Each structure stands twice: as C-alpha cells, then as structure tokens.
Coordinates of N, CA and C in Angstrom, one line a residue:
M45 N -90.3 -18.1 -22.9 CA -90.1 -19.5 -24.1 C -89.1 -19.3 -24.9
S46 N -87.9 -19.6 -25.2 CA -86.8 -19.3 -26.4 C -87.6 -19.4 -27.5
V47 N -86.5 -18.6 -28.5 CA -86.8 -18.6 -30.1 C -85.9 -19.4 -30.6
P48 N -86.4 -19.9 -31.7 CA -85.6 -20.7 -32.3 C -84.2 -20.2 -33.2
T49 N -83.1 -20.9 -33.2 CA -82.2 -20.1 -34.0 C -81.8 -20.0 -35.1
L50 N -81.7 -19.3 -35.8 CA -81.9 -19.1 -37.1 C -80.2 -19.2 -37.8
L51 N -80.6 -20.7 -38.8 CA -79.4 -21.0 -39.2 C -79.3 -20.5 -41.0
V52 N -78.5 -19.8 -41.5 CA -78.8 -19.5 -43.0 C -77.8 -20.5 -43.8
I53 N -77.9 -21.1 -44.5 CA -77.3 -22.0 -45.2 C -77.1 -21.8 -46.9
A54 N -76.0 -21.4 -47.0 CA -75.7 -21.0 -48.6 C -74.7 -22.2 -49.3
H55 N -74.7 -22.2 -50.7 CA -74.1 -23.0 -51.3 C -72.9 -22.7 -51.0
G56 N -72.0 -22.2 -50.9 CA -70.5 -22.3 -50.9 C -69.7 -22.3 -51.9
S57 N -68.7 -21.5 -52.2 CA -67.9 -21.4 -53.3 C -66.3 -21.7 -53.0
R58 N -65.5 -21.9 -54.2 CA -64.1 -21.7 -53.8 C -63.7 -20.0 -53.8
D59 N -64.3 -19.6 -54.2 CA -64.2 -18.2 -54.6 C -64.3 -17.4 -53.0
P60 N -63.1 -17.1 -52.6 CA -63.1 -16.4 -51.2 C -64.0 -15.1 -51.3
R61 N -64.5 -14.4 -51.9 CA -65.9 -13.4 -52.0 C -67.0 -14.0 -51.4
H62 N -67.0 -15.3 -52.0 CA -68.8 -15.7 -52.2 C -69.0 -15.6 -50.2
A63 N -68.2 -16.6 -49.4 CA -68.4 -16.6 -48.0 C -68.4 -15.2 -47.3
A64 N -67.3 -14.5 -48.0 CA -67.1 -13.1 -47.4 C -68.5 -12.4 -47.2
T65 N -69.0 -12.1 -48.5 CA -70.7 -11.4 -49.1 C -71.9 -12.1 -48.1
V66 N -71.4 -13.6 -48.2 CA -72.7 -14.1 -47.1 C -72.6 -13.9 -45.7
Q67 N -71.4 -14.0 -45.3 CA -71.0 -13.5 -44.1 C -71.8 -12.1 -43.7
A68 N -71.1 -11.4 -44.7 CA -71.5 -9.7 -44.5 C -73.4 -9.9 -44.6
L69 N -73.8 -10.4 -45.4 CA -75.5 -10.5 -45.2 C -75.9 -11.0 -44.0
V70 N -75.7 -11.7 -43.4 CA -75.8 -12.6 -42.3 C -75.5 -11.6 -41.0
R71 N -74.8 -10.8 -40.9 CA -74.1 -9.9 -39.7 C -75.5 -8.8 -39.9
R72 N -75.7 -8.5 -41.0 CA -76.7 -7.2 -41.2 C -77.8 -7.5 -40.9
A73 N -78.5 -8.9 -41.4 CA -79.6 -9.6 -40.8 C -79.7 -9.5 -39.1
G74 N -78.0 -10.2 -38.4 CA -78.5 -10.0 -37.4 C -78.6 -8.9 -36.4
A75 N -77.7 -8.1 -37.1 CA -77.8 -6.6 -36.4 C -79.5 -6.0 -36.4
L76 N -80.1 -6.3 -37.6 CA -81.6 -6.1 -37.3 C -82.5 -6.9 -35.9
R77 N -81.8 -7.9 -35.6 CA -82.9 -8.7 -34.5 C -81.6 -8.7 -33.6
P78 N -81.4 -7.8 -32.7 CA -80.3 -8.0 -31.4 C -81.4 -9.3 -30.7
G79 N -80.6 -10.2 -30.0 CA -80.9 -11.0 -28.9 C -81.0 -12.4 -30.1
L80 N -81.1 -12.1 -30.9 CA -81.5 -13.7 -32.3 C -80.0 -14.3 -32.3
R81 N -80.2 -15.6 -31.8 CA -78.9 -16.3 -32.5 C -78.7 -16.5 -33.6
V82 N -77.8 -16.0 -34.6 CA -77.8 -16.1 -35.6 C -76.7 -17.0 -36.3
E83 N -76.8 -18.0 -36.9 CA -75.6 -18.9 -37.4 C -75.3 -19.0 -38.8
T84 N -74.3 -19.0 -39.5 CA -74.3 -19.7 -41.1 C -73.4 -20.8 -41.3
A85 N -73.9 -21.6 -42.3 CA -72.9 -22.8 -42.9 C -73.2 -22.8 -44.1
F86 N -72.1 -23.9 -44.7 CA -72.2 -23.8 -46.4 C -72.4 -25.6 -46.7
L87 N -73.3 -25.3 -47.4 CA -73.4 -26.9 -48.2 C -72.1 -27.6 -48.8
D88 N -70.7 -26.9 -49.3 CA -70.1 -27.3 -50.0 C -69.1 -26.4 -50.1
F89 N -67.5 -26.8 -50.2 CA -66.4 -25.8 -50.3 C -66.1 -24.9 -49.2
N90 N -66.8 -24.1 -48.3 CA -67.1 -23.5 -47.2 C -67.1 -24.2 -46.1
L91 N -66.5 -23.6 -44.6 CA -66.7 -24.0 -43.6 C -67.2 -22.9 -42.8
P92 N -68.1 -22.9 -41.8 CA -68.6 -24.2 -41.4 C -69.5 -25.1 -42.2
S93 N -69.3 -26.4 -42.1 CA -70.3 -27.4 -42.7 C -71.6 -27.4 -41.9
V94 N -72.9 -27.9 -42.6 CA -74.1 -27.6 -41.9 C -74.5 -28.6 -41.0
P95 N -73.9 -29.8 -41.0 CA -73.9 -31.0 -40.1 C -73.1 -30.3 -39.1
G96 N -71.9 -29.9 -39.1 CA -70.9 -29.2 -38.0 C -71.8 -28.2 -37.2
V97 N -72.2 -27.6 -37.8 CA -73.3 -26.2 -37.1 C -74.0 -26.9 -36.2
L98 N -74.7 -27.8 -36.7 CA -76.1 -28.6 -35.9 C -75.5 -29.4 -34.7
D99 N -74.5 -29.8 -35.0 CA -73.8 -30.6 -33.7 C -73.6 -29.2 -32.9
R100 N -72.7 -28.4 -33.1 CA -72.5 -27.5 -32.3 C -73.7 -26.9 -31.6
L101 N -74.6 -26.8 -32.1 CA -75.9 -25.9 -31.6 C -76.3 -27.2 -30.3
A102 N -76.7 -28.6 -31.0 CA -77.1 -29.5 -30.3 C -76.3 -29.2 -29.0
A103 N -74.9 -29.1 -29.1 CA -73.9 -29.1 -27.9 C -74.3 -28.0 -26.8
D104 N -74.6 -26.8 -27.5 CA -74.9 -25.7 -26.9 C -76.5 -26.1 -25.9
G105 N -77.1 -26.9 -26.2 CA -78.4 -26.7 -25.6 C -79.6 -26.6 -26.3
V106 N -79.5 -25.8 -27.9 CA -80.6 -25.6 -28.6 C -81.6 -26.6 -29.1
R107 N -82.4 -26.2 -29.0 CA -83.5 -27.3 -29.3 C -84.4 -27.0 -30.3
E108 N -84.0 -25.7 -31.0 CA -85.1 -25.5 -32.0 C -84.4 -24.8 -32.9
V109 N -84.2 -24.8 -34.3 CA -83.4 -24.1 -35.4 C -84.4 -24.1 -36.7
V110 N -84.3 -22.9 -36.9 CA -84.9 -22.2 -38.3 C -83.8 -22.2 -39.3
A111 N -84.1 -23.4 -40.5 CA -82.7 -23.1 -41.4 C -83.4 -22.9 -42.8
L112 N -82.7 -21.5 -43.1 CA -82.9 -20.8 -44.2 C -81.7 -21.1 -45.2
P113 N -82.5 -22.0 -46.7 CA -81.6 -21.7 -47.6 C -81.5 -20.1 -48.0
L114 N -80.2 -20.1 -48.3 CA -79.8 -18.7 -48.8 C -80.2 -18.8 -50.8
L115 N -81.3 -18.8 -51.0 CA -81.5 -19.4 -52.4 C -82.7 -18.3 -53.0
L116 N -82.2 -18.3 -54.1 CA -83.2 -17.2 -54.7 C -84.2 -18.0 -55.4
T117 N -84.3 -19.2 -55.7 CA -85.7 -20.2 -56.2 C -85.6 -21.5 -55.6
R118 N -86.7 -22.1 -55.5 CA -86.7 -23.3 -54.9 C -86.3 -24.6 -56.0
A119 N -85.2 -24.6 -56.1 CA -84.7 -25.6 -57.5 C -84.3 -26.5 -56.2
F120 N -83.3 -27.6 -57.1 CA -82.5 -29.0 -56.6 C -81.6 -28.8 -55.0
H121 N -81.4 -27.3 -54.7 CA -80.8 -27.3 -53.5 C -81.8 -27.2 -52.6
A122 N -82.4 -26.6 -52.9 CA -83.8 -26.6 -51.5 C -84.8 -27.8 -51.7
K123 N -84.9 -28.3 -52.8 CA -85.8 -29.3 -52.6 C -85.0 -30.7 -52.1
A124 N -84.0 -30.8 -52.3 CA -83.0 -32.3 -52.2 C -81.9 -32.1 -51.4
D125 N -80.8 -31.1 -51.7 CA -79.6 -31.3 -50.8 C -79.7 -30.7 -49.5
I126 N -80.5 -29.8 -49.3 CA -81.1 -29.1 -47.9 C -81.7 -29.8 -46.9
P127 N -82.7 -30.5 -47.5 CA -83.2 -31.4 -46.9 C -82.7 -32.7 -46.5
A128 N -81.8 -32.9 -47.2 CA -80.9 -34.3 -46.9 C -80.4 -33.9 -45.7
V129 N -79.6 -32.8 -45.9 CA -78.8 -32.7 -45.1 C -79.3 -32.3 -43.4
L130 N -80.2 -31.6 -43.3 CA -80.8 -31.4 -42.1 C -81.4 -32.4 -41.6
R131 N -81.4 -33.7 -42.3 CA -82.3 -35.2 -41.9 C -80.9 -35.4 -41.0
Q132 N -80.0 -35.2 -41.2 CA -78.7 -35.6 -40.5 C -78.7 -35.0 -39.0
A133 N -79.7 -34.3 -38.8 CA -79.7 -33.2 -37.2 C -79.6 -33.9 -36.0
P134 N -78.8 -34.0 -34.9 CA -78.9 -34.4 -33.8 C -80.1 -34.9 -33.2
A135 N -80.5 -36.0 -32.7 CA -81.5 -36.0 -31.8 C -81.9 -35.5 -30.9
G136 N -83.1 -34.4 -31.0 CA -83.5 -33.7 -30.0 C -83.4 -32.2 -30.5
L137 N -82.9 -32.2 -31.8 CA -82.9 -31.0 -32.2 C -84.0 -30.6 -33.2
R138 N -84.9 -29.8 -33.3 CA -85.8 -29.8 -33.9 C -85.9 -28.8 -35.4
V139 N -85.7 -29.1 -36.1 CA -85.3 -27.8 -37.2 C -86.3 -28.3 -38.4
R140 N -86.8 -26.7 -38.5 CA -87.5 -26.6 -39.7 C -87.1 -25.6 -41.0
Q141 N -87.1 -25.7 -41.9 CA -86.6 -25.4 -43.2 C -87.4 -24.4 -43.6
A142 N -86.8 -23.3 -43.8 CA -87.7 -21.6 -44.0 C -87.6 -22.2 -45.8
E143 N -88.4 -21.0 -46.1 CA -88.8 -21.1 -47.8 C -87.7 -20.2 -48.4
V144 N -87.4 -20.7 -49.6 CA -86.6 -19.4 -50.0 C -86.7 -18.2 -50.3
L145 N -85.7 -17.3 -50.7 CA -85.8 -16.4 -50.4 C -87.0 -15.6 -51.9
G146 N -87.0 -16.4 -52.8 CA -87.9 -15.4 -53.6 C -88.9 -16.3 -54.2
P147 N -90.0 -15.6 -54.9 CA -90.1 -14.4 -55.1 C -90.4 -13.5 -54.6
S148 N -90.0 -12.2 -54.1 CA -90.5 -11.2 -53.4 C -90.1 -9.9 -53.5
P149 N -91.2 -9.0 -53.3 CA -91.1 -7.4 -53.8 C -89.6 -6.9 -53.3
L150 N -89.4 -7.2 -51.9 CA -88.1 -7.1 -51.5 C -86.4 -7.3 -52.3
L151 N -87.0 -8.1 -53.2 CA -85.6 -8.7 -54.4 C -85.7 -7.9 -55.3
L152 N -86.9 -7.5 -55.9 CA -87.0 -6.5 -56.6 C -86.1 -5.3 -56.3
A153 N -86.7 -4.8 -54.9 CA -86.0 -3.5 -54.6 C -84.5 -3.6 -54.5
A154 N -84.0 -4.8 -54.2 CA -82.7 -4.9 -54.0 C -81.9 -4.9 -55.7
V155 N -82.6 -5.0 -56.6 CA -82.1 -5.2 -58.1 C -82.2 -4.1 -58.1
E156 N -83.2 -3.0 -57.8 CA -83.2 -1.7 -58.3 C -82.1 -1.3 -57.4
R157 N -81.8 -1.3 -56.3 CA -80.7 -0.3 -55.8 C -79.3 -0.7 -56.2
R158 N -79.4 -1.7 -56.3 CA -77.8 -2.1 -57.0 C -77.7 -1.4 -58.8
L159 N -79.1 -1.6 -59.1 CA -79.0 -0.5 -60.9 C -78.7 1.0 -60.5
Y160 N -79.2 1.6 -59.4 CA -79.0 3.2 -59.1 C -77.5 3.2 -58.7
E161 N -77.1 2.4 -57.8 CA -75.7 2.1 -57.4 C -74.8 2.3 -58.4
A162 N -75.2 1.8 -59.5 CA -74.1 1.8 -61.1 C -74.8 2.8 -61.7
G163 N -75.2 3.6 -61.4 CA -75.3 5.1 -61.9 C -76.6 5.3 -62.8
L164 N -77.6 4.2 -62.8 CA -78.8 4.6 -63.3 C -79.5 5.8 -61.8
T165 N -80.8 6.0 -62.9 CA -81.7 7.2 -61.7 C -83.0 6.8 -62.4
P166 N -84.0 6.8 -61.3 CA -85.5 6.6 -61.8 C -85.6 7.5 -63.1
G167 N -85.3 8.3 -63.5 CA -85.6 9.0 -64.4 C -85.2 8.3 -65.8
D168 N -84.1 7.3 -65.7 CA -83.4 6.5 -66.8 C -84.4 5.2 -67.4
M169 N -85.3 4.8 -66.6 CA -86.0 3.8 -66.5 C -86.8 3.7 -67.6
S170 N -87.5 4.6 -68.3 CA -88.5 4.6 -69.9 C -87.7 4.3 -70.7
S171 N -86.0 4.2 -70.9 CA -85.2 4.5 -71.8 C -84.3 3.5 -71.8
T172 N -84.1 2.3 -70.5 CA -83.4 1.3 -70.4 C -83.8 0.4 -70.4
G173 N -82.9 -0.9 -71.0 CA -83.4 -2.5 -70.9 C -82.3 -3.4 -70.0
V174 N -83.4 -3.8 -69.3 CA -82.5 -4.5 -68.7 C -82.4 -5.8 -68.6
V175 N -81.2 -6.7 -68.4 CA -81.2 -8.0 -68.4 C -80.7 -8.7 -67.0
L176 N -81.9 -9.5 -66.6 CA -81.8 -9.8 -65.3 C -81.2 -11.2 -65.4
A177 N -80.1 -11.3 -64.9 CA -79.3 -12.6 -65.3 C -78.8 -13.3 -63.9
S178 N -79.3 -14.5 -64.1 CA -79.2 -15.7 -62.9 C -78.3 -16.7 -63.2
A179 N -77.9 -17.0 -62.2 CA -76.9 -18.2 -62.5 C -77.5 -19.5 -63.2
G180 N -79.1 -19.7 -63.4 CA -80.0 -20.7 -64.3 C -79.9 -21.9 -63.5
S181 N -80.9 -22.3 -64.0 CA -81.3 -24.0 -63.5 C -82.2 -24.6 -64.6
T182 N -82.3 -25.7 -64.3 CA -82.9 -26.8 -65.2 C -84.5 -27.1 -64.3
D183 N -85.0 -26.8 -63.3 CA -85.9 -27.0 -62.9 C -86.7 -26.0 -63.0
P184 N -88.1 -26.8 -63.4 CA -89.0 -25.5 -64.1 C -89.9 -24.7 -63.3
E185 N -90.1 -25.0 -61.7 CA -90.6 -23.8 -60.9 C -89.4 -22.9 -61.0
A186 N -88.3 -23.2 -60.8 CA -87.5 -22.0 -60.5 C -87.2 -21.4 -62.1
I187 N -87.4 -22.0 -63.3 CA -87.4 -21.1 -64.6 C -88.5 -20.1 -64.5
A188 N -89.7 -20.7 -64.0 CA -91.2 -20.0 -64.0 C -90.6 -18.7 -63.2
V189 N -90.2 -19.0 -62.1 CA -90.1 -17.7 -61.2 C -89.1 -17.1 -61.7
I190 N -88.2 -17.1 -62.0 CA -87.0 -16.2 -62.8 C -88.0 -15.5 -63.8
A191 N -89.0 -16.0 -64.3 CA -89.7 -15.5 -65.5 C -90.8 -14.5 -65.3
E192 N -91.1 -15.0 -64.1 CA -92.1 -13.8 -63.6 C -91.7 -12.9 -63.1
T193 N -90.3 -12.9 -62.4 CA -89.5 -11.9 -61.9 C -89.2 -10.8 -62.7
A194 N -88.7 -11.4 -64.0 CA -88.4 -10.3 -64.8 C -90.0 -9.6 -65.1
R195 N -90.5 -10.0 -65.3 CA -92.2 -9.9 -65.6 C -92.3 -8.4 -64.6
E196 N -92.3 -8.8 -63.4 CA -92.4 -7.7 -62.2 C -91.4 -6.6 -62.3
L197 N -90.1 -6.8 -62.6 CA -89.5 -5.8 -62.7 C -89.7 -5.0 -63.8
R198 N -90.1 -5.9 -64.9 CA -90.6 -4.6 -66.1 C -91.5 -3.9 -65.3
R199 N -92.6 -4.2 -64.9 CA -94.0 -3.7 -64.4 C -93.8 -2.1 -63.4
T200 N -92.7 -2.3 -62.8 CA -92.2 -1.0 -62.0 C -91.5 0.2 -63.0
G201 N -91.4 -0.2 -64.3 CA -91.3 1.0 -65.4 C -90.0 1.1 -66.2
W202 N -89.1 -0.2 -66.3 CA -88.3 -0.4 -66.9 C -88.8 -0.6 -68.7
C203 N -87.9 0.0 -69.7 CA -88.6 0.1 -70.5 C -88.6 -1.5 -71.5
S204 N -87.8 -2.4 -70.8 CA -87.8 -3.5 -71.2 C -86.7 -4.3 -70.5
V205 N -87.7 -5.9 -69.9 CA -86.1 -6.2 -69.0 C -86.6 -7.7 -69.6
R206 N -85.3 -8.6 -69.9 CA -85.4 -9.7 -70.2 C -84.6 -10.7 -69.4
P207 N -85.2 -12.0 -69.1 CA -84.1 -13.0 -68.1 C -83.2 -13.7 -69.0
A208 N -82.0 -13.7 -68.2 CA -80.9 -14.3 -68.7 C -80.4 -15.5 -67.8
F209 N -79.5 -16.2 -68.3 CA -78.9 -17.5 -67.7 C -77.5 -17.2 -67.7
A210 N -76.5 -17.4 -66.8 CA -75.2 -17.2 -66.8 C -74.7 -18.0 -67.9
S211 N -75.2 -19.3 -67.9 CA -74.9 -20.0 -69.1 C -76.3 -20.4 -69.9
A212 N -76.2 -20.3 -71.4 CA -77.0 -20.3 -72.4 C -77.6 -21.5 -72.5
V213 N -76.6 -23.1 -72.1 CA -77.0 -24.2 -72.0 C -77.9 -24.4 -71.0
Q214 N -78.8 -23.9 -70.9 CA -79.8 -24.3 -69.9 C -81.3 -24.4 -70.4
A215 N -82.5 -25.4 -69.8 CA -83.3 -25.5 -69.9 C -84.0 -24.0 -70.1
G216 N -85.4 -24.2 -70.7 CA -86.4 -22.7 -70.1 C -86.1 -22.2 -71.5
G217 N -85.3 -21.8 -72.2 CA -85.0 -21.2 -73.8 C -84.8 -19.9 -72.9
F218 N -84.1 -19.3 -72.2 CA -83.5 -18.4 -71.7 C -82.0 -18.1 -72.6
P219 N -81.7 -17.0 -72.9 CA -80.6 -16.8 -73.5 C -79.2 -16.7 -72.4
G220 N -78.0 -16.4 -72.8 CA -77.0 -16.3 -72.0 C -76.9 -14.5 -71.9
T221 N -76.4 -14.3 -71.1 CA -76.3 -13.1 -70.9 C -76.0 -11.7 -72.2
D222 N -74.8 -12.6 -72.9 CA -74.3 -11.3 -73.9 C -75.5 -11.5 -75.0
E223 N -76.5 -12.8 -75.3 CA -77.4 -12.8 -76.2 C -78.7 -11.9 -75.8
A224 N -79.0 -11.8 -74.6 CA -80.0 -10.7 -74.1 C -79.8 -9.6 -74.1
V225 N -78.3 -9.0 -74.2 CA -77.8 -7.8 -74.3 C -78.2 -7.4 -75.7
R226 N -77.7 -8.2 -76.5 CA -77.7 -7.8 -78.0 C -79.0 -7.7 -78.2
A227 N -80.1 -8.7 -77.7 CA -81.6 -8.3 -77.9 C -82.3 -7.1 -77.4
L228 N -81.8 -6.8 -76.4 CA -82.3 -5.7 -76.4 C -81.7 -4.8 -76.7
R229 N -80.3 -4.1 -77.5 CA -80.1 -3.4 -78.0 C -80.6 -3.2 -79.4
A230 N -81.5 -4.2 -80.1 CA -82.7 -4.4 -80.7 C -83.9 -3.8 -81.0
E231 N -84.5 -3.4 -79.5 CA -85.6 -3.5 -79.5 C -86.0 -1.5 -79.4
P232 N -87.0 -1.2 -80.0 CA -87.1 -0.4 -80.0 C -87.5 0.7 -78.9
G233 N -87.2 2.0 -78.6 CA -87.1 2.3 -77.2 C -86.1 2.6 -76.3
V234 N -85.3 1.3 -76.3 CA -84.2 1.0 -75.3 C -83.0 1.9 -76.0
R235 N -82.4 2.8 -75.2 CA -81.4 3.7 -75.5 C -79.9 3.2 -74.7
R236 N -80.3 2.6 -73.7 CA -78.8 1.7 -73.2 C -79.3 0.6 -72.2
V237 N -78.3 -0.1 -72.0 CA -78.7 -1.7 -71.7 C -77.8 -1.9 -70.7
A238 N -78.6 -2.2 -69.4 CA -78.1 -2.5 -68.2 C -78.3 -4.0 -67.9
V239 N -77.4 -4.5 -67.0 CA -77.2 -6.3 -66.6 C -77.3 -6.3 -65.6
A240 N -78.2 -6.5 -64.7 CA -78.4 -6.9 -63.1 C -78.2 -8.1 -62.9
P241 N -77.3 -8.5 -62.4 CA -76.8 -10.0 -61.8 C -78.0 -9.9 -60.3
Y242 N -78.8 -11.6 -61.2 CA -79.8 -11.9 -60.2 C -79.3 -13.1 -59.3
V243 N -78.0 -12.5 -58.7 CA -77.5 -13.5 -57.5 C -76.8 -13.1 -57.0
I244 N -76.9 -13.5 -55.1 CA -76.6 -13.4 -53.9 C -75.3 -12.7 -54.0
A245 N -74.3 -13.7 -54.0 CA -72.6 -13.6 -54.1 C -71.8 -13.8 -55.2
P246 N -71.0 -13.2 -55.0 CA -69.8 -13.1 -56.2 C -69.1 -14.8 -56.3
G247 N -68.9 -15.4 -57.5 CA -68.4 -16.7 -57.6 C -68.2 -16.7 -59.1
R248 N -68.2 -18.2 -59.4 CA -67.8 -18.3 -60.9 C -68.6 -17.8 -61.8
L249 N -70.3 -18.2 -61.3 CA -71.2 -17.9 -62.4 C -71.7 -16.3 -62.5
P250 N -71.4 -15.2 -61.4 CA -71.7 -14.3 -61.4 C -70.6 -13.5 -62.5
D251 N -69.2 -14.2 -62.1 CA -68.2 -13.9 -63.2 C -68.4 -14.3 -64.7
R252 N -69.0 -14.9 -64.7 CA -69.7 -15.5 -66.5 C -70.9 -14.5 -66.3
I253 N -71.7 -14.0 -65.7 CA -72.4 -13.0 -66.1 C -72.0 -11.6 -66.2
A254 N -71.0 -11.3 -65.6 CA -70.0 -9.8 -65.9 C -69.6 -10.0 -67.2
A255 N -68.9 -11.2 -67.5 CA -68.3 -11.5 -69.0 C -69.3 -10.9 -70.0
G256 N -70.5 -11.7 -69.6 CA -71.3 -11.7 -70.9 C -72.0 -10.2 -70.8
A257 N -71.6 -9.5 -70.1 CA -72.2 -8.0 -70.1 C -71.4 -7.1 -70.7
A258 N -70.3 -7.6 -71.4 CA -69.4 -6.6 -71.8 C -69.9 -5.8 -73.0
G259 N -70.9 -5.8 -73.5 CA -71.9 -5.2 -74.5 C -72.7 -4.3 -74.0
A260 N -73.0 -4.2 -72.6 CA -74.0 -3.3 -71.7 C -73.0 -2.1 -71.6
D261 N -74.2 -1.3 -71.3 CA -73.8 0.3 -70.9 C -73.6 0.0 -69.4
V262 N -74.0 -0.5 -68.9 CA -74.5 -0.6 -67.0 C -74.1 -2.1 -66.5
L263 N -73.4 -2.5 -65.9 CA -73.3 -3.7 -65.0 C -73.4 -3.3 -63.3
A264 N -74.9 -3.8 -62.8 CA -75.0 -3.6 -61.7 C -74.5 -4.9 -60.6
D265 N -74.0 -4.4 -59.4 CA -73.3 -5.2 -58.7 C -74.3 -6.7 -58.3
V266 N -73.7 -7.5 -57.5 CA -74.5 -8.8 -57.2 C -75.5 -8.1 -55.8
L267 N -76.6 -8.8 -55.5 CA -77.3 -8.3 -54.5 C -76.4 -8.3 -53.2
G268 N -75.8 -9.1 -52.8 CA -74.9 -9.0 -51.6 C -75.7 -8.8 -50.5
P269 N -75.1 -7.7 -49.4 CA -75.4 -7.6 -48.5 C -76.5 -6.2 -48.5
A270 N -77.5 -6.4 -49.3 CA -78.4 -5.1 -49.4 C -79.6 -5.2 -48.3
P271 N -79.9 -4.3 -47.8 CA -80.6 -4.1 -46.6 C -81.7 -4.7 -46.8
E272 N -82.3 -4.8 -48.5 CA -83.4 -5.3 -48.3 C -83.4 -7.2 -48.4
L273 N -82.5 -7.5 -48.3 CA -81.8 -8.9 -48.4 C -81.8 -9.4 -46.9
A274 N -81.6 -8.3 -46.2 CA -81.1 -8.2 -44.4 C -82.4 -8.7 -44.1
R275 N -83.4 -8.0 -44.3 CA -85.1 -7.9 -43.9 C -85.8 -9.2 -44.8
L276 N -85.5 -9.4 -45.8 CA -86.2 -10.4 -46.1 C -85.7 -11.8 -45.4
L277 N -84.1 -12.1 -45.0 CA -84.1 -13.1 -44.1 C -84.7 -13.2 -43.2
L278 N -85.0 -12.1 -42.2 CA -85.7 -12.1 -41.1 C -87.2 -12.2 -41.6
E279 N -87.7 -11.9 -42.6 CA -89.1 -12.2 -43.1 C -89.3 -13.5 -42.9
R280 N -88.5 -14.5 -43.7 CA -88.5 -15.8 -44.0 C -88.3 -16.3 -42.6
Y281 N -87.4 -15.9 -41.8 CA -87.2 -16.5 -40.6 C -88.6 -16.4 -39.4
G282 N -89.0 -15.2 -39.9 CA -90.4 -15.1 -39.1 C -91.3 -16.2 -39.1
S283 N -91.6 -16.2 -40.5 CA -93.1 -17.0 -41.2 C -92.4 -18.5 -40.4
A284 N -91.3 -18.7 -40.8 CA -91.2 -20.2 -40.4 C -91.2 -20.3 -38.7
A285 N -90.7 -19.7 -37.9 CA -90.6 -19.3 -36.4 C -92.3 -19.4 -35.9
G286 N -92.7 -18.6 -36.5 CA -94.2 -18.8 -36.0 C -94.7 -20.1 -36.3
A287 N -94.7 -21.0 -37.6 CA -95.1 -22.1 -37.4 C -94.6 -22.8 -36.4
V288 N -92.9 -22.8 -36.2 CA -92.6 -23.5 -34.7 C -93.5 -23.6 -33.9
A289 N -93.7 -22.2 -33.4 CA -94.5 -21.9 -32.7 C -95.8 -22.7 -32.1
D290 N -96.3 -22.3 -33.4 CA -97.8 -23.0 -33.6 C -97.9 -24.5 -33.5
A291 N -97.1 -25.2 -33.7 CA -96.6 -26.4 -33.5 C -96.3 -26.6 -32.2
R292 N -95.5 -26.4 -31.5 CA -95.3 -26.3 -30.2 C -96.4 -26.0 -29.7
L293 N -97.3 -25.3 -30.0 CA -98.8 -24.8 -28.9 C -99.6 -26.3 -29.3
A294 N -99.8 -26.4 -30.1 CA -100.2 -27.7 -31.0 C -100.2 -29.0 -29.8
G295 N -98.8 -29.1 -29.7 CA -98.4 -30.0 -29.2 C -98.7 -30.2 -28.0
V296 N -98.6 -29.2 -27.0 CA -98.9 -28.5 -25.7 C -100.4 -29.2 -25.7
A297 N -101.4 -28.6 -26.4 CA -102.6 -28.8 -26.3 C -103.0 -30.1 -26.5
G298 N -102.3 -30.8 -27.5 CA -102.9 -32.2 -27.4 C -102.4 -33.1 -26.4

C-alpha cells in the first residue's frame, strides 16, 4: 500500500534566500526518510506554486498527499490561505492538511541550537536574557502560542525570555525587537542579551528583527534547515499520514 506524498507548503518571499533555505530544510527532511516522495510549493512569490505541484502529482498518478504548512503558528495562512488553495486540488487527489510546526519541544531545541552556534554556552544561560523574536501576528491563537513558547524557553534555564515581534505595530502587546532588548538590559541578573529569531527562513521581516537586535550582544541565525526542524516535519507528516491510513481503513470496513 503506497504512502502519501509529503507536500511542504511555504509562504514564499521576494528574497532569494527564503526559497533556498526552505529547499535546504525540505531536502534534509527527505534524507531522513528515504523512499518518501517529498515536494515543495509556495503560496506566493516563488515557484512552484501549490496548484502547479498538485496538478503534477495528479498527473503522476499520486492519489494521496499530506500538505504540511511550513508555519510556526496556526494563523491566517494555515486557517484560510492554505485550505483555500488545497480545495483546488484535482479530482481524485486526496489531500490532508497536517498541523503547523508549533508548538513543539523540537522548536525550542532548534532555537537553543542557534543560540549556541552564535557563541553562547549552557553556562551562559543563567545570566543571559533572550528576545524570542517572531514575525508577528494579529491572530489571538498565534499570539498565545508565541507567549507560551517564550515561557517554555525560559523554563529551560535562561535568565529571562521576552517575546517580540518584527514590528511593534501588532496586536497582543508584544514589543518590537529593539524595545525588548532595552527591557532585558534593565532586568536584574541579565548580563548579556541575545536575540533568537523565531522564524524559519530569511526575508524582509527577519531582516527587521536583525536591525532591531543592534543593541544586543548576540544575534542568532534563523531556524533554517536545523536538524530538529527536519525531524519535526516528518513528525507532523507521520501524524497526518496515520490519519490518512485510518480513514482509508475505515472506508474499507464501511
């Protein structure tokens, strides 16, 4: 019995680093699961498009697809944009949308990996304040997830963790990156400040995070093709593929 194809759906960007980073992450995930067909598509700016890949898969005889949103929170793109484009799938192609990547302990591990790669060590945790800087959202569910992710990161042992958005003009009361850096500077016990971009790939908003980190001591890289993210892609795929198999068996039984 064939397994569903994995279709990773990224937002896309005019910045060529975005697509290159997404492709590197997807290749890393595919290498962890030899034999699994893995495809990449973009909602905007980059090719291939989601409808184009779905049409090609149908033409190749694929019948089942797990569509995985390459998103850290379940906001507008996951709730509206991606379901809308998946409804355009060719007849006969069964598509199940997987859960977004966050929240997950693997994401926290990826954030810490990038902080250590930027020069910090586990011994620095108790005296380092971290700005967890995401792109931003006006979706209450997404805002709540970012806030909880910051709390979970703090529980791993960092002196303090503050969530921030690439733009301060957001709902939820989160500051911009620069404001969060200044606030951490004023906290007792914080001897250095690090900015951890909670974004997957480079682009306009990550560049804004970097600009806001000018007053920090350490700026980590974007999550990119971190091994933890590659594992998480397959974890989300596995959950959705299992649901596909259960539905298939239920249909046979019925």
